[in-house]
Tab-separated table of C-alpha atoms and ligand atoms in Angstrom:
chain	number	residue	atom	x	y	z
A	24	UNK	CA	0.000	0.000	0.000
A	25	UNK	CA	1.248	3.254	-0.720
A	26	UNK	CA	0.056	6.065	0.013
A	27	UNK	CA	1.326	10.580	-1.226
A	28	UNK	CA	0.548	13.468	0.026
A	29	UNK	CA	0.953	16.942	-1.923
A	30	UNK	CA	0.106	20.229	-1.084
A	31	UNK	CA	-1.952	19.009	2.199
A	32	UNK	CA	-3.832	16.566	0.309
A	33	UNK	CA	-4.145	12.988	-0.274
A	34	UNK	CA	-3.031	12.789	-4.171
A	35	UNK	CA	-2.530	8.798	-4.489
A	36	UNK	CA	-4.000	5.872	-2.278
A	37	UNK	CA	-3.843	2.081	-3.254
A	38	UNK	CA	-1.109	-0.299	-4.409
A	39	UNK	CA	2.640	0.698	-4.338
A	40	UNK	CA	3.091	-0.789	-7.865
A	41	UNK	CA	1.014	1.477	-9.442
A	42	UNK	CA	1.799	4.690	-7.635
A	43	UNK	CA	2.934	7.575	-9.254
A	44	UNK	CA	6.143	9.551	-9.711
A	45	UNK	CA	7.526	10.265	-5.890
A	46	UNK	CA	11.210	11.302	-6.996
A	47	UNK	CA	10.760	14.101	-5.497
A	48	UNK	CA	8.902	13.018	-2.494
A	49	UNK	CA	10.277	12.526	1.772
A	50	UNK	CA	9.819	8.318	1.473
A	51	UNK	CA	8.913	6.898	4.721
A	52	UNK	CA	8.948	2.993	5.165
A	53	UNK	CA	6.211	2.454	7.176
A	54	UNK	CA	6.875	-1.407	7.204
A	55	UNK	CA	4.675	-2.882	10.716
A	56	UNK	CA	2.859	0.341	10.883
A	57	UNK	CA	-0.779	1.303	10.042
A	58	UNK	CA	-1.434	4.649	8.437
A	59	UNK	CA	-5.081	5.517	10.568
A	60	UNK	CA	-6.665	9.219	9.756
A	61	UNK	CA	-5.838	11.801	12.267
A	62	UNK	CA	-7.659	11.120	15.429
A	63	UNK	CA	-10.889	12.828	16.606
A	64	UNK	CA	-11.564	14.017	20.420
A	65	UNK	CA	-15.046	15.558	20.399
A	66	UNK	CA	-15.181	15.969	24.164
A	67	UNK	CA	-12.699	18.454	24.987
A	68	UNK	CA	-12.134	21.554	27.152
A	69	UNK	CA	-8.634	23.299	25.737
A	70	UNK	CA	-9.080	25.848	28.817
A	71	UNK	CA	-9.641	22.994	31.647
A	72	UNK	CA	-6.525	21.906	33.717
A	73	UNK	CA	-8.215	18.338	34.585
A	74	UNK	CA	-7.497	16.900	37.896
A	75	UNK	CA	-9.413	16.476	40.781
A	76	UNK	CA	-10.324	20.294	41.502
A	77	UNK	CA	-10.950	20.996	37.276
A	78	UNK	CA	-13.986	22.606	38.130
A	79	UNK	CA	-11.984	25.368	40.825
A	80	UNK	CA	-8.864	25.442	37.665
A	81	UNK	CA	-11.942	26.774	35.303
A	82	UNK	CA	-11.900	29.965	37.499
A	83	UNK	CA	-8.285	30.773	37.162
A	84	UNK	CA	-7.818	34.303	35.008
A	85	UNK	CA	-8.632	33.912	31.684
A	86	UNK	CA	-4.626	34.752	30.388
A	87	UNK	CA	-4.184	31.635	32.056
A	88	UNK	CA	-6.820	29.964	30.353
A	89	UNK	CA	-5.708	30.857	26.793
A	90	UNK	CA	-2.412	29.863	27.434
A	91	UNK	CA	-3.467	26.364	28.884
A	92	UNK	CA	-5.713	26.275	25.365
A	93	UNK	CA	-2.501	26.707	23.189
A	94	UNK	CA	-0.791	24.275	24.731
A	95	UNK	CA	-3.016	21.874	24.976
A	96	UNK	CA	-3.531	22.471	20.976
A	97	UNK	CA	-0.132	21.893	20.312
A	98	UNK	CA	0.319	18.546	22.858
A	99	UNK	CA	-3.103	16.926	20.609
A	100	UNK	CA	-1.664	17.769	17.632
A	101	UNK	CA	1.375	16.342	18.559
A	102	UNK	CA	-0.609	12.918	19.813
A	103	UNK	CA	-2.312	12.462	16.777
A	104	UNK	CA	-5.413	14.344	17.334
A	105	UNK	CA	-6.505	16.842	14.109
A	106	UNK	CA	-10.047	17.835	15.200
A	107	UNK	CA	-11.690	18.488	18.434
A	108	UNK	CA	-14.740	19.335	19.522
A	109	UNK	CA	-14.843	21.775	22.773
A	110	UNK	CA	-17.942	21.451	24.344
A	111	UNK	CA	-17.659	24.117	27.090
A	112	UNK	CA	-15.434	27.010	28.235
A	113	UNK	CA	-15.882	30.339	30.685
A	114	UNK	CA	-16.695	33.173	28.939
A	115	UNK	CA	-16.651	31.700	25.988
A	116	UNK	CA	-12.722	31.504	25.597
A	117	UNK	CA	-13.033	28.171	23.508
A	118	UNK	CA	-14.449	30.709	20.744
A	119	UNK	CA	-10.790	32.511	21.215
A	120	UNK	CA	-8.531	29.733	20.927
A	121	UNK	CA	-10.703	28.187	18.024
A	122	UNK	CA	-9.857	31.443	16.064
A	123	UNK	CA	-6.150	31.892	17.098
A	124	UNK	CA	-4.874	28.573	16.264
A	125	UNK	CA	-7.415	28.376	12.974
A	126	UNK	CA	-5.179	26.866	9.680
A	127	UNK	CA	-2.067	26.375	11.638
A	128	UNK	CA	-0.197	23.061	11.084
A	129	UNK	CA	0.053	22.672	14.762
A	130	UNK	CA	-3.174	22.763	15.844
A	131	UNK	CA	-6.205	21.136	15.723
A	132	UNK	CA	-9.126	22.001	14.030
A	133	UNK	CA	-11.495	23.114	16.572
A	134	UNK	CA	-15.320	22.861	16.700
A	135	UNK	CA	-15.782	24.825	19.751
A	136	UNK	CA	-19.347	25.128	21.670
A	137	UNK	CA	-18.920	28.868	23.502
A	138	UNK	CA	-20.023	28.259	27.305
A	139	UNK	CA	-21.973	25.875	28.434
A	140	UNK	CA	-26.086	26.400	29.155
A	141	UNK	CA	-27.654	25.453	32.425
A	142	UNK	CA	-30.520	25.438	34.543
A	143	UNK	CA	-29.691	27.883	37.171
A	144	UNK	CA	-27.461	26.747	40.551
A	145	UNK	CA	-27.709	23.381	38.571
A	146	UNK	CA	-24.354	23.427	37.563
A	147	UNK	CA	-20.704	24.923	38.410
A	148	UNK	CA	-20.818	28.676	38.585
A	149	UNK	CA	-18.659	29.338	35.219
A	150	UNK	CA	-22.252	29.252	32.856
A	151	UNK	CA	-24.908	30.708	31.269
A	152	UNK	CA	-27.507	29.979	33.649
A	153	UNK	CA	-31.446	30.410	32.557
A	154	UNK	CA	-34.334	29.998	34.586
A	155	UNK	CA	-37.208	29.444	32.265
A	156	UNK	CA	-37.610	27.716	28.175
A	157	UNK	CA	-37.453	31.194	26.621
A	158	UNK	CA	-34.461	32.018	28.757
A	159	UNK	CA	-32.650	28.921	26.913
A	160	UNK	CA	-33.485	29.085	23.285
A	161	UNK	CA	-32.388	33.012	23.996
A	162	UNK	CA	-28.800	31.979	25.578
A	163	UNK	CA	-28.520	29.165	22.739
A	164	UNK	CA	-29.216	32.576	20.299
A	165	UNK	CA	-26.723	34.565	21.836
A	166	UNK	CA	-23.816	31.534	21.717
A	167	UNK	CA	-24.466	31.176	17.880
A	168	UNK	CA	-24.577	35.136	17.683
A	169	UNK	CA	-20.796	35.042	19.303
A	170	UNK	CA	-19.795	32.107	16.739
A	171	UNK	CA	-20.045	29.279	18.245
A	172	UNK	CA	-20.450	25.855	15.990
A	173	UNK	CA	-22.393	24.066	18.279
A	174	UNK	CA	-24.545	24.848	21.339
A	175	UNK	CA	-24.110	22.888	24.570
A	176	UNK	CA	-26.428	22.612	27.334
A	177	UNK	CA	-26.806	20.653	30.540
A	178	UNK	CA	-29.710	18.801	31.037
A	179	UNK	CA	-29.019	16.737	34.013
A	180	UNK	CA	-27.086	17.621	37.742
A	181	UNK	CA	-25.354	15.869	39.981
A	182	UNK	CA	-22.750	12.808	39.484
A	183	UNK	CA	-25.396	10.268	38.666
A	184	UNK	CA	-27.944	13.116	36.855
A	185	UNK	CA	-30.670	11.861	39.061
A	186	UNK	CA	-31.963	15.421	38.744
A	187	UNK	CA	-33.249	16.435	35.270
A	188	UNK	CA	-33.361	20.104	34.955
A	189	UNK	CA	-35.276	20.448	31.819
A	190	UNK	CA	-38.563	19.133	30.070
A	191	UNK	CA	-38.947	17.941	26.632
A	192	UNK	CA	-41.237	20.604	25.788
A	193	UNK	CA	-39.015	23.489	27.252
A	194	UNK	CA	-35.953	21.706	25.386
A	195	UNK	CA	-38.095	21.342	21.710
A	196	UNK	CA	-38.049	25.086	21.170
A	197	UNK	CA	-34.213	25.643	21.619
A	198	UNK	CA	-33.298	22.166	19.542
A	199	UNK	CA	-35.517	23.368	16.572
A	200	UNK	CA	-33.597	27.449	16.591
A	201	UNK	CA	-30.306	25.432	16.634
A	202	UNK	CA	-31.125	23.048	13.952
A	203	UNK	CA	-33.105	26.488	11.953
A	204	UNK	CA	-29.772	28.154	11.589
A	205	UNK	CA	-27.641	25.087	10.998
A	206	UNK	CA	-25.925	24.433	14.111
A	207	UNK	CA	-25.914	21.404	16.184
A	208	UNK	CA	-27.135	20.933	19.901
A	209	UNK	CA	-25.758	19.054	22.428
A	210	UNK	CA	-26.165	18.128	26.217
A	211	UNK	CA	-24.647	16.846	28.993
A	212	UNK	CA	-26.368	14.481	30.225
A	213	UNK	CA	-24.899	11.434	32.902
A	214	UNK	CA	-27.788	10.318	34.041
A	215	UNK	CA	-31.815	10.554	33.504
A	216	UNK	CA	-31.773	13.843	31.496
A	217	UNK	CA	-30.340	11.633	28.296
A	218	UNK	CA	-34.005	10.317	28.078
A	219	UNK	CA	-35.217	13.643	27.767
A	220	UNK	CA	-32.936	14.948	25.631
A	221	UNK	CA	-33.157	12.380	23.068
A	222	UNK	CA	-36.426	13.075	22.995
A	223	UNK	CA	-36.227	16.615	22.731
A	224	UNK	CA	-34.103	15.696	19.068
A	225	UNK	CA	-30.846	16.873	20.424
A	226	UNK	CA	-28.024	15.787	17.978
A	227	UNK	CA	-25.952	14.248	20.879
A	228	UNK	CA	-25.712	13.354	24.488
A	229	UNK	CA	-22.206	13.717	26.235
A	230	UNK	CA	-21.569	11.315	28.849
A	231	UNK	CA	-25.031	9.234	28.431
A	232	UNK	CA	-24.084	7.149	31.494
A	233	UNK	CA	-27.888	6.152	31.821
A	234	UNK	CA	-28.433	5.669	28.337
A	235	UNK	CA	-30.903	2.227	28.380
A	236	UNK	CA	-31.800	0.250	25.875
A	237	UNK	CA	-35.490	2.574	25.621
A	238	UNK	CA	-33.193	5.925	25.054
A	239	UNK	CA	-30.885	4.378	22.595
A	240	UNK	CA	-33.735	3.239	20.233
A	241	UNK	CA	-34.691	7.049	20.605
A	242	UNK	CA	-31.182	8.188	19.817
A	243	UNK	CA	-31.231	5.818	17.266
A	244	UNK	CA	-30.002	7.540	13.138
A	245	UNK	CA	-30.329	11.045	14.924
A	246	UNK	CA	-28.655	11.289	18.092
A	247	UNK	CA	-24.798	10.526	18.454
A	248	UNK	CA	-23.526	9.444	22.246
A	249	UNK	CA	-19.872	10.459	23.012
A	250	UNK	CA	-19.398	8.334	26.346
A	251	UNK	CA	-16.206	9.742	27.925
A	252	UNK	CA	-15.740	6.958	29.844
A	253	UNK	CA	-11.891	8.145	30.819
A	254	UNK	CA	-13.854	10.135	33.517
A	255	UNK	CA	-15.069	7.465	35.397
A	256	UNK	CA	-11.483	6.576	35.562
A	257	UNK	CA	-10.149	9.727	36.443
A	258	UNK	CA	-12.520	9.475	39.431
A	259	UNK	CA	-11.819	6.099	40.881
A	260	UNK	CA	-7.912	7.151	40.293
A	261	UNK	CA	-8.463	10.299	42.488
A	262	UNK	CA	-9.973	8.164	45.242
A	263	UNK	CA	-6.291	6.958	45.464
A	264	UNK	CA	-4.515	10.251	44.571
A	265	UNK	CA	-6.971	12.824	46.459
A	266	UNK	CA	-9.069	11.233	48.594
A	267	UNK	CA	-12.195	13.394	50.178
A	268	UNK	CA	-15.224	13.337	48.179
A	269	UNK	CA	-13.541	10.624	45.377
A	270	UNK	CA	-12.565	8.641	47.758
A	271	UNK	CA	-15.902	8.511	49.325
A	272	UNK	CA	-17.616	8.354	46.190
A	273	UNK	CA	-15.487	5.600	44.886
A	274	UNK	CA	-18.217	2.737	44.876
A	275	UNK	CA	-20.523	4.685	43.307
A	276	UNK	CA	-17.868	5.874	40.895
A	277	UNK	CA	-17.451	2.031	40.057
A	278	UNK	CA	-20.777	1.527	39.932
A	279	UNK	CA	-21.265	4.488	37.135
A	280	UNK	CA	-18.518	2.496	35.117
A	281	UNK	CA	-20.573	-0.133	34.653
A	282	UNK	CA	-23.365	1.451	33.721
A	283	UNK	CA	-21.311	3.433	31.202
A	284	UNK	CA	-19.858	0.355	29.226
A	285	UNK	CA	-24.021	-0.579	29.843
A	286	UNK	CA	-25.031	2.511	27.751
A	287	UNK	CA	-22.205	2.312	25.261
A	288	UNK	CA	-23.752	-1.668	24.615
A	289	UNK	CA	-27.138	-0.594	24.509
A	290	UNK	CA	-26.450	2.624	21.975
A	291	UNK	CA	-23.726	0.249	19.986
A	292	UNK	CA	-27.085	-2.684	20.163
A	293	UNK	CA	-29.547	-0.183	19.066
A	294	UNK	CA	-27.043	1.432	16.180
A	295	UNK	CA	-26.478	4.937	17.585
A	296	UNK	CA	-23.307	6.725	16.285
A	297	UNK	CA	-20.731	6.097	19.140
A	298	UNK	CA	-18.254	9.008	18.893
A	299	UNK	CA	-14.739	9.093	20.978
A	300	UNK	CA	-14.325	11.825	23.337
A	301	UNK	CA	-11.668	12.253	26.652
A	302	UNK	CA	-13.077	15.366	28.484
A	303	UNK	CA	-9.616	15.819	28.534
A	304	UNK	CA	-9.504	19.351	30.880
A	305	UNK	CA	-13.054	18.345	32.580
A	306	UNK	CA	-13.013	16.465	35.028
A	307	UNK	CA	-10.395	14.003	34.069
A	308	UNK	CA	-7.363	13.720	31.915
A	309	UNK	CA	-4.614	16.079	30.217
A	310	UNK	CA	-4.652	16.244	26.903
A	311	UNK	CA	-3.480	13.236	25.738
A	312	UNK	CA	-10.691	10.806	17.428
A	313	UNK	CA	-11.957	9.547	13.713
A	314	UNK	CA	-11.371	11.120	10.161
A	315	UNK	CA	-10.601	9.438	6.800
A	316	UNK	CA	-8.211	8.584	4.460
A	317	UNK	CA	-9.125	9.326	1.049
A	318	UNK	CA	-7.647	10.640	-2.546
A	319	UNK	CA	-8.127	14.375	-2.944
A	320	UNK	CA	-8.998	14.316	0.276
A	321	UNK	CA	-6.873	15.813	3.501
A	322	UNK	CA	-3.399	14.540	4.388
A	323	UNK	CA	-3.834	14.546	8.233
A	324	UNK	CA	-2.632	11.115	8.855
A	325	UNK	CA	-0.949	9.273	11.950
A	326	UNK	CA	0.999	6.402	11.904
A	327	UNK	CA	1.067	4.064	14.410
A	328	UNK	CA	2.940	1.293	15.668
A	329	UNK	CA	1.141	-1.917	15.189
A	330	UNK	CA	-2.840	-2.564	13.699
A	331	UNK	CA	-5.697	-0.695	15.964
A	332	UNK	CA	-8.287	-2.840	14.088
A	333	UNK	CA	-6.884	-5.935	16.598
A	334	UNK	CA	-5.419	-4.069	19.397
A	335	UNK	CA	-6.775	-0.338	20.000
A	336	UNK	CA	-3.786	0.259	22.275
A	337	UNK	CA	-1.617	0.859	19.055
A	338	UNK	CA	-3.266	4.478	18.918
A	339	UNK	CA	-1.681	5.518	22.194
A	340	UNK	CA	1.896	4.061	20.021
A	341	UNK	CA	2.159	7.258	17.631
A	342	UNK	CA	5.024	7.272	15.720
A	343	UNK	CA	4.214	10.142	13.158
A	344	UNK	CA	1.536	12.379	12.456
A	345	UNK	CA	1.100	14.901	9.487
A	346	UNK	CA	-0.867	17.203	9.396
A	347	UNK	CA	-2.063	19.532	6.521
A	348	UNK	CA	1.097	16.893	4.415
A	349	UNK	CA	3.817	18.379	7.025
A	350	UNK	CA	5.329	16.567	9.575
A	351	UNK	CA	4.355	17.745	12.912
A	352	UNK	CA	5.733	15.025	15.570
B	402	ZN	ZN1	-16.917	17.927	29.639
């Protein structure tokens, strides 16, 4: 298989003996590596810290917050990862990162959200908080006004979302302004508010820890679910690290794993998109997705070490990654 890149596309996929003239072409063997498209993280937060007090780090000045953004930018691209998707920053500074780092070879492309939408006191004090239907399709307005690509709101609280904070019917409104001017709407949702926001037609739920086999046949060809499931882990690994509340928590962390990989079964059962996403910055990791490979289309490639189709670890082995056709790690 051979595969050349020109100009920042892909100019020639398929057999080596019938590839074109690469005289004056960089020739990598690639011999027990697999060429995968750059990765895709569409749970992010460039201005998070992660760690166990992420939600305390969100309040730290925004200089500090850009700068975090940047380098986290630079540290995915470096990994492998050529789009993200940030669903949630203060004061909208995922809008400012998107925009400084847009085109550059060492960045990602980012899809970024603006700040997140809540009920109000339902979740941590760095959103938009509304206190009525009208109030919400109004803040989801003003996000798109600012630039956002996509609109996130919360539609559950607490660790286990016991507590839904909206109704289908106040939800319907803001889904169908999103959709009218062709933006996408998504919520956090980790416990009972994925039922509702399913559906409400949202076009994905992040987290979906109590996605059941009911919800998923809802979600179903219109809803994607984007699991995170590196949280859980995060949490039952600052039990250990932290103690206090994770520690505390930590059976009823475990018991939200399993009903996690439960919700990714029943979505994967019921054929809802399943996208990849690390809430790297939220709540769990540092920055640490899928595209295509295609003629004509984009040369953002990675190469790892081994075949990810058998053994999934082998996209944690990066050996090279181009993006744009230039070699950025
Ligand atoms: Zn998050």
């Amino acid at each position: 298989m051979s595969l050349l890149m020109r100009d920042g596309r892909v100019v020639y996929l398929g057999p080596a003996d019938g590839e074109p003239d690469g005289r004056d072409a960089d020739v990598v063997d690639a011999s027990g590596a697999t060429i995968v498209p750059g990765l895709v993280d569409c749970h992010a937060h460039f201005t998070g810290l992660g760690g166990a007090n992420w939600i305390a780090r969100f309040g730290d000045p925004d200089s500090e917050l850009l700068a975090r953004a940047d380098e986290a930018a630079r540290a995915l691209t470096r990994m492998g990862v050529l789009t993200a998707r940030d669903v949630g920053a203060p004061h909208r500074l995922n809008l400012k990162i998107r925009d400084a780092v847009r085109g550059l070879t060492e960045a990602p492309q980012i899809l970024a959200a603006g700040t997140w939408i809540a009920r109000r006191d339902k979740f941590p004090p760095f959103t938009v908080f509304v206190d009525s239907a009208a109030e919400l399709r109004a803040a989801a307005i003003a996000e798109m006004n600012a630039g956002a690509d996509l609109v996130k709101i919360a539609v559950d609280t607490g660790r286990t979302g016991d507590e839904v904070t909206f109704t289908v019917d106040e939800l319907a409104p803001t889904v169908k302004v999103v959709h009218e001017r062709g933006r996408k709407i998504t919520a956090h949702a980790q416990g009972k508010g994925a039922a509702v926001a399913a559906a409400a037609g949202v076009d994905s739920i992040e987290h979906g820890f109590g996605v059941n086999a009911a919800t998923a046949a809802t979600m179903a060809g219109r809803t994607a679910l984007v699991p995170t499931l590196s949280v859980l882990e995060s949490f039952i690994g600052f039990a250990a690290t932290d103690g206090g509340r994770f520690a505390e928590g930590k059976h009823a962390s475990e018991a939200l794993r399993e009903q996690a990989f439960a919700a990714v079964r029943a979505a994967k059962k019921a054929g809802v998109r399943i996208a990849t996403g690390s809430d790297f910055g939220g709540g769990s990791v540092r920055p640490g997705h899928l595209a295509w490979i295609e003629t004509g289309g984009p040369a953002d490639v990675v190469l790892v070490h081994g075949d990810p189709l058998s053994d999934p670890a082998a996209l944690w082995r990066v050996w090279r990654v181009y993006h744009r056709g230039e070699r950025v790690s």
